[in-house]
Coordinates of C-alpha atoms in Angstrom, one line a residue:
M1 CA 64.3 95.9 106.7
A2 CA 67.7 95.9 107.6
L3 CA 69.4 91.8 107.1
T4 CA 71.2 89.9 109.1
D5 CA 75.2 88.0 107.7
P6 CA 72.9 84.8 106.5
E7 CA 70.5 86.6 105.4
L8 CA 72.4 88.3 103.0
D9 CA 74.6 86.2 101.9
L10 CA 71.4 83.5 100.6
L11 CA 69.9 86.6 99.0
L12 CA 73.7 86.5 96.9
E13 CA 74.3 83.3 96.5
L14 CA 70.8 82.7 94.4
L15 CA 71.3 86.4 92.5
E16 CA 74.4 84.3 91.2
E17 CA 71.5 81.5 90.2
D18 CA 69.2 84.3 88.8
P19 CA 70.1 88.2 89.1
V20 CA 67.0 89.7 87.9
S21 CA 65.0 88.2 91.3
D22 CA 62.8 89.7 92.8
V23 CA 65.4 90.2 95.6
Y24 CA 68.0 92.2 93.4
L25 CA 66.6 95.7 94.5
Q26 CA 66.7 94.6 98.1
V27 CA 69.9 93.0 98.3
G28 CA 71.4 95.8 96.2
E29 CA 69.9 98.4 99.5
E30 CA 71.6 96.9 102.0
L31 CA 75.0 96.6 100.0
L32 CA 74.6 100.2 99.8
R33 CA 74.5 100.7 103.5
R34 CA 77.5 98.7 105.1
C35 CA 79.7 100.8 102.2
R36 CA 79.9 98.1 100.1
W37 CA 80.2 99.7 96.6
D38 CA 81.8 97.9 93.9
E39 CA 79.3 94.6 94.9
A40 CA 76.5 97.3 94.3
Y41 CA 76.8 98.1 91.3
A42 CA 77.5 94.2 89.9
V43 CA 74.1 93.4 92.0
L44 CA 71.8 96.8 90.5
H45 CA 74.2 96.1 87.7
A46 CA 72.5 92.7 86.6
G47 CA 69.5 93.9 88.0
T48 CA 68.2 96.2 86.2
Q49 CA 68.4 94.9 83.1
A50 CA 65.2 93.6 82.5
S51 CA 62.6 95.1 80.5
E52 CA 60.4 96.6 83.1
V53 CA 62.3 98.7 86.4
P54 CA 60.8 100.4 89.0
A55 CA 62.0 103.8 89.4
S56 CA 63.3 103.4 93.0
A57 CA 65.8 100.5 91.5
L58 CA 67.2 102.6 88.9
A59 CA 67.6 105.2 92.2
A60 CA 69.5 102.3 93.6
Y61 CA 71.4 101.4 91.0
A62 CA 72.6 106.1 89.6
R63 CA 74.1 105.5 93.8
A64 CA 75.8 102.7 93.4
C65 CA 77.3 104.2 90.0
L66 CA 78.2 107.1 91.7
E67 CA 80.4 105.2 94.4
A68 CA 82.5 102.7 92.7
G69 CA 83.3 105.6 89.7
Q70 CA 80.6 104.5 87.7
L71 CA 79.7 108.1 87.1
D72 CA 78.6 108.0 82.6
D73 CA 76.6 105.3 84.6
A74 CA 75.1 107.8 87.0
L75 CA 74.3 110.3 84.8
H76 CA 73.0 107.6 82.7
S77 CA 70.4 106.1 85.1
V78 CA 69.2 109.6 86.0
A79 CA 68.2 110.5 83.1
R80 CA 65.6 107.4 82.7
V81 CA 64.6 108.6 85.5
R82 CA 64.2 111.7 85.9
Q83 CA 61.8 110.7 82.5
R84 CA 59.4 109.1 83.7
V85 CA 59.2 111.6 87.4
P86 CA 58.3 114.8 87.1
E87 CA 60.9 116.2 89.9
L88 CA 63.7 114.1 90.7
P89 CA 64.1 113.2 94.5
P90 CA 66.2 115.0 96.7
S91 CA 68.7 111.8 97.2
L92 CA 68.7 111.3 92.9
A93 CA 69.1 114.8 92.3
R94 CA 72.6 115.0 95.2
V95 CA 73.8 112.1 92.7
E96 CA 73.7 114.1 89.9
F97 CA 74.9 117.0 90.9
L98 CA 77.6 115.2 93.0
A99 CA 78.1 113.0 89.3
L100 CA 78.3 115.8 86.8
E101 CA 81.0 117.9 89.4
R102 CA 83.5 114.4 89.6
S103 CA 83.0 113.9 85.6
G104 CA 84.4 117.7 85.6
R105 CA 81.5 118.7 83.7
H106 CA 81.7 122.1 86.4
D107 CA 79.3 124.8 84.1
E108 CA 76.7 121.7 84.8
A109 CA 77.2 121.1 88.1
R110 CA 76.6 124.9 89.0
E111 CA 73.4 124.9 87.5
R112 CA 71.8 121.5 88.9
V113 CA 73.5 123.2 92.9
R114 CA 71.9 125.7 92.6
A115 CA 68.4 124.3 91.4
R116 CA 69.0 122.3 94.6
L117 CA 70.0 125.2 96.3
A118 CA 66.0 127.1 95.3
V119 CA 64.5 124.7 96.1
D120 CA 66.6 123.5 99.5
P121 CA 68.7 125.7 101.1
D122 CA 70.1 123.8 104.0
D123 CA 70.8 120.7 101.6
V124 CA 74.7 120.7 103.5
V125 CA 75.5 118.7 100.0
A126 CA 74.6 121.5 98.0
Q127 CA 75.9 123.8 100.8
S128 CA 79.7 122.0 100.0
A129 CA 79.5 121.3 96.3
H130 CA 78.5 125.0 95.7
E131 CA 81.7 126.0 97.7
R132 CA 83.7 123.8 95.7
L133 CA 82.3 124.9 92.5
E134 CA 82.6 128.7 93.7
A135 CA 86.2 128.3 94.8
P136 CA 88.8 130.1 93.5
P137 CA 91.5 128.2 91.5
P138 CA 94.5 127.7 93.5
D139 CA 97.8 129.7 92.6
V140 CA 100.5 127.9 89.7
R141 CA 103.1 129.4 92.7
R142 CA 101.8 128.1 95.7
R143 CA 104.5 125.0 97.2
A144 CA 104.5 123.0 99.9
R145 CA 107.5 123.0 102.6
D146 CA 109.5 120.8 99.8
P147 CA 109.8 124.2 97.1
F148 CA 109.6 120.7 93.8
V149 CA 105.8 120.0 95.4
T150 CA 104.0 122.5 92.9
V151 CA 100.4 122.9 92.5
A152 CA 101.3 122.0 88.8
R153 CA 103.0 118.8 89.9
A154 CA 100.0 118.4 92.1
E155 CA 97.6 118.7 88.8
S156 CA 100.1 117.0 86.5
Y157 CA 100.1 114.3 88.4
A158 CA 95.4 114.7 88.2
H159 CA 96.0 115.3 84.4
A160 CA 97.9 111.8 84.2
G161 CA 95.7 110.1 86.5
R162 CA 97.2 109.3 90.0
V163 CA 94.5 110.9 91.6
D164 CA 96.2 109.8 94.8
R165 CA 99.3 111.5 94.3
A166 CA 97.3 114.6 93.1
V167 CA 95.9 113.9 96.1
R168 CA 99.0 114.1 98.7
A169 CA 100.5 117.0 96.6
Y170 CA 97.5 118.8 97.7
R171 CA 97.9 117.8 101.3
R172 CA 101.5 119.4 101.9
I173 CA 100.5 122.1 100.4
L174 CA 97.6 122.9 102.2
E175 CA 99.9 122.6 104.8
N176 CA 101.9 125.2 103.8
N177 CA 99.1 126.8 102.4
Q178 CA 96.6 126.5 105.1
S179 CA 94.1 130.2 104.5
D180 CA 94.5 129.4 100.6
R181 CA 91.0 128.2 99.7
G182 CA 91.3 127.5 95.8
V183 CA 93.7 125.1 97.0
A184 CA 91.1 123.9 99.6
A185 CA 88.5 123.5 97.2
R186 CA 90.8 121.7 94.6
L187 CA 92.0 118.8 97.4
A188 CA 88.5 118.6 98.0
Q189 CA 87.6 118.1 94.7
L190 CA 90.1 115.6 93.8
L191 CA 88.8 114.2 97.5
N192 CA 85.6 113.8 96.1
Q193 CA 87.0 111.7 93.1
P194 CA 87.5 107.6 92.1
H195 CA 91.3 107.5 93.7
E196 CA 93.2 104.4 95.1
P197 CA 93.4 105.2 98.8
V198 CA 96.5 107.5 100.0
D199 CA 98.4 106.1 102.1
D200 CA 102.4 107.2 103.5
D201 CA 104.3 104.8 101.2
L202 CA 106.6 108.1 99.7
S203 CA 109.5 105.3 97.8
E204 CA 107.6 105.5 94.7
E205 CA 109.0 109.5 94.8
L206 CA 112.4 108.5 96.2
A207 CA 115.3 109.2 93.3
D208 CA 116.9 106.4 91.4
P209 CA 120.3 104.8 93.9
S210 CA 121.8 104.4 90.0
L211 CA 121.3 108.6 89.5
V212 CA 124.1 108.5 91.6
P213 CA 128.3 108.9 90.6
P214 CA 129.4 105.7 91.0
E215 CA 132.5 107.1 91.6
L216 CA 132.3 110.2 94.0
K217 CA 134.9 111.4 95.8
A218 CA 135.3 113.6 98.6
P219 CA 138.2 115.5 99.4
R220 CA 141.3 115.2 101.6
P221 CA 140.9 117.3 104.5
R222 CA 143.5 119.7 105.1
L223 CA 144.8 121.1 108.1
R224 CA 143.6 125.0 107.5
D225 CA 140.1 123.5 107.0
L226 CA 140.7 121.8 109.5
R227 CA 141.2 124.1 111.9
S228 CA 139.0 127.1 110.3
A229 CA 136.9 124.1 111.2
L230 CA 137.1 124.1 115.0
P231 CA 134.7 125.9 117.5
P232 CA 136.5 129.5 118.7
A233 CA 136.3 127.9 122.6
R234 CA 139.3 125.0 121.5
V235 CA 140.7 126.8 118.9
A236 CA 142.3 129.6 122.2
D237 CA 143.0 125.9 124.1
R238 CA 145.2 125.1 121.4
Q239 CA 146.6 128.6 121.1
Q240 CA 146.9 128.8 125.4
S241 CA 148.4 125.0 125.7
T242 CA 151.1 125.7 123.1
T243 CA 152.0 129.5 124.9
S244 CA 152.5 127.4 127.7
A245 CA 154.6 125.0 126.6
G246 CA 156.5 127.6 125.4
R247 CA 156.6 129.7 128.8
G248 CA 158.0 126.0 130.3
L249 CA 160.9 126.1 128.6
D250 CA 161.5 129.5 130.3
K251 CA 161.9 128.2 133.0
G252 CA 164.9 125.8 132.7
E253 CA 164.8 123.8 130.0
G254 CA 165.5 125.9 127.4
D255 CA 168.7 126.8 129.0
D256 CA 170.0 123.5 128.6
I257 CA 168.4 123.3 125.0
E258 CA 170.6 126.6 124.2
D259 CA 173.8 124.4 125.9
L260 CA 173.2 122.2 123.9
V261 CA 173.3 123.9 120.8
S262 CA 175.6 126.6 121.1
T263 CA 178.5 123.9 122.9
P264 CA 180.8 121.8 119.7
V265 CA 180.4 118.5 118.9
S266 CA 183.7 117.9 119.7
R267 CA 183.6 119.0 123.5
R268 CA 180.2 117.0 123.5
R269 CA 182.2 113.7 122.1
R270 CA 185.1 114.4 124.8
S271 CA 182.0 115.2 128.4

């Protein structure tokens, strides 16, 4: 039965005083239902330290470990349940192969996925994991529209622990290569791994302004360069206006100028 907010707050206060109280499992399951993974992990981790822990509490703890990114603890909890029951329940079997996949133990994850599909071929979680694990690796030549955003760069982010940046890079690569199954599968694997939320803030990828030369002077424009930069229509208009000016001189203005030039200086003074 789901707990109300006041009831949950009251039981959380009770667990602060007695972490191994009998209500820890109920509180942990309610926190899992609300997707409050870190709080569920803390409550169930403290409660399962008792000497006798029911298998249902270990299963809930394994789920909390998976969602909180504590993959080794999740697999250890599954192993403790496996010692008590002959066959894992479906929910715990999913936790196991997902934890193996996110840990990078893909061969073991494939075995668990195939075993789960043999029992229930319609398990959508197992089908999705099978597609990711069986997809070909992404082609290292794939890149985004930006030639610097490549598969190799995305993988370098993943190996450095910056899964959020690798996810961002693979999203941009997938946008430019939408039919590449390998890129799509690798992106799905990274999204299943614990990572910081991906936002649109690209300030970390901006180049350092100090890398630009401090005194970068552009060359001064020359007349020939400006003439070549003009559109052809502007150049034709300018030539036509020059020709029209010359024709105007021929109609009378040019004769006055020629008389003035041909007349000696002494005669021009007397006149």
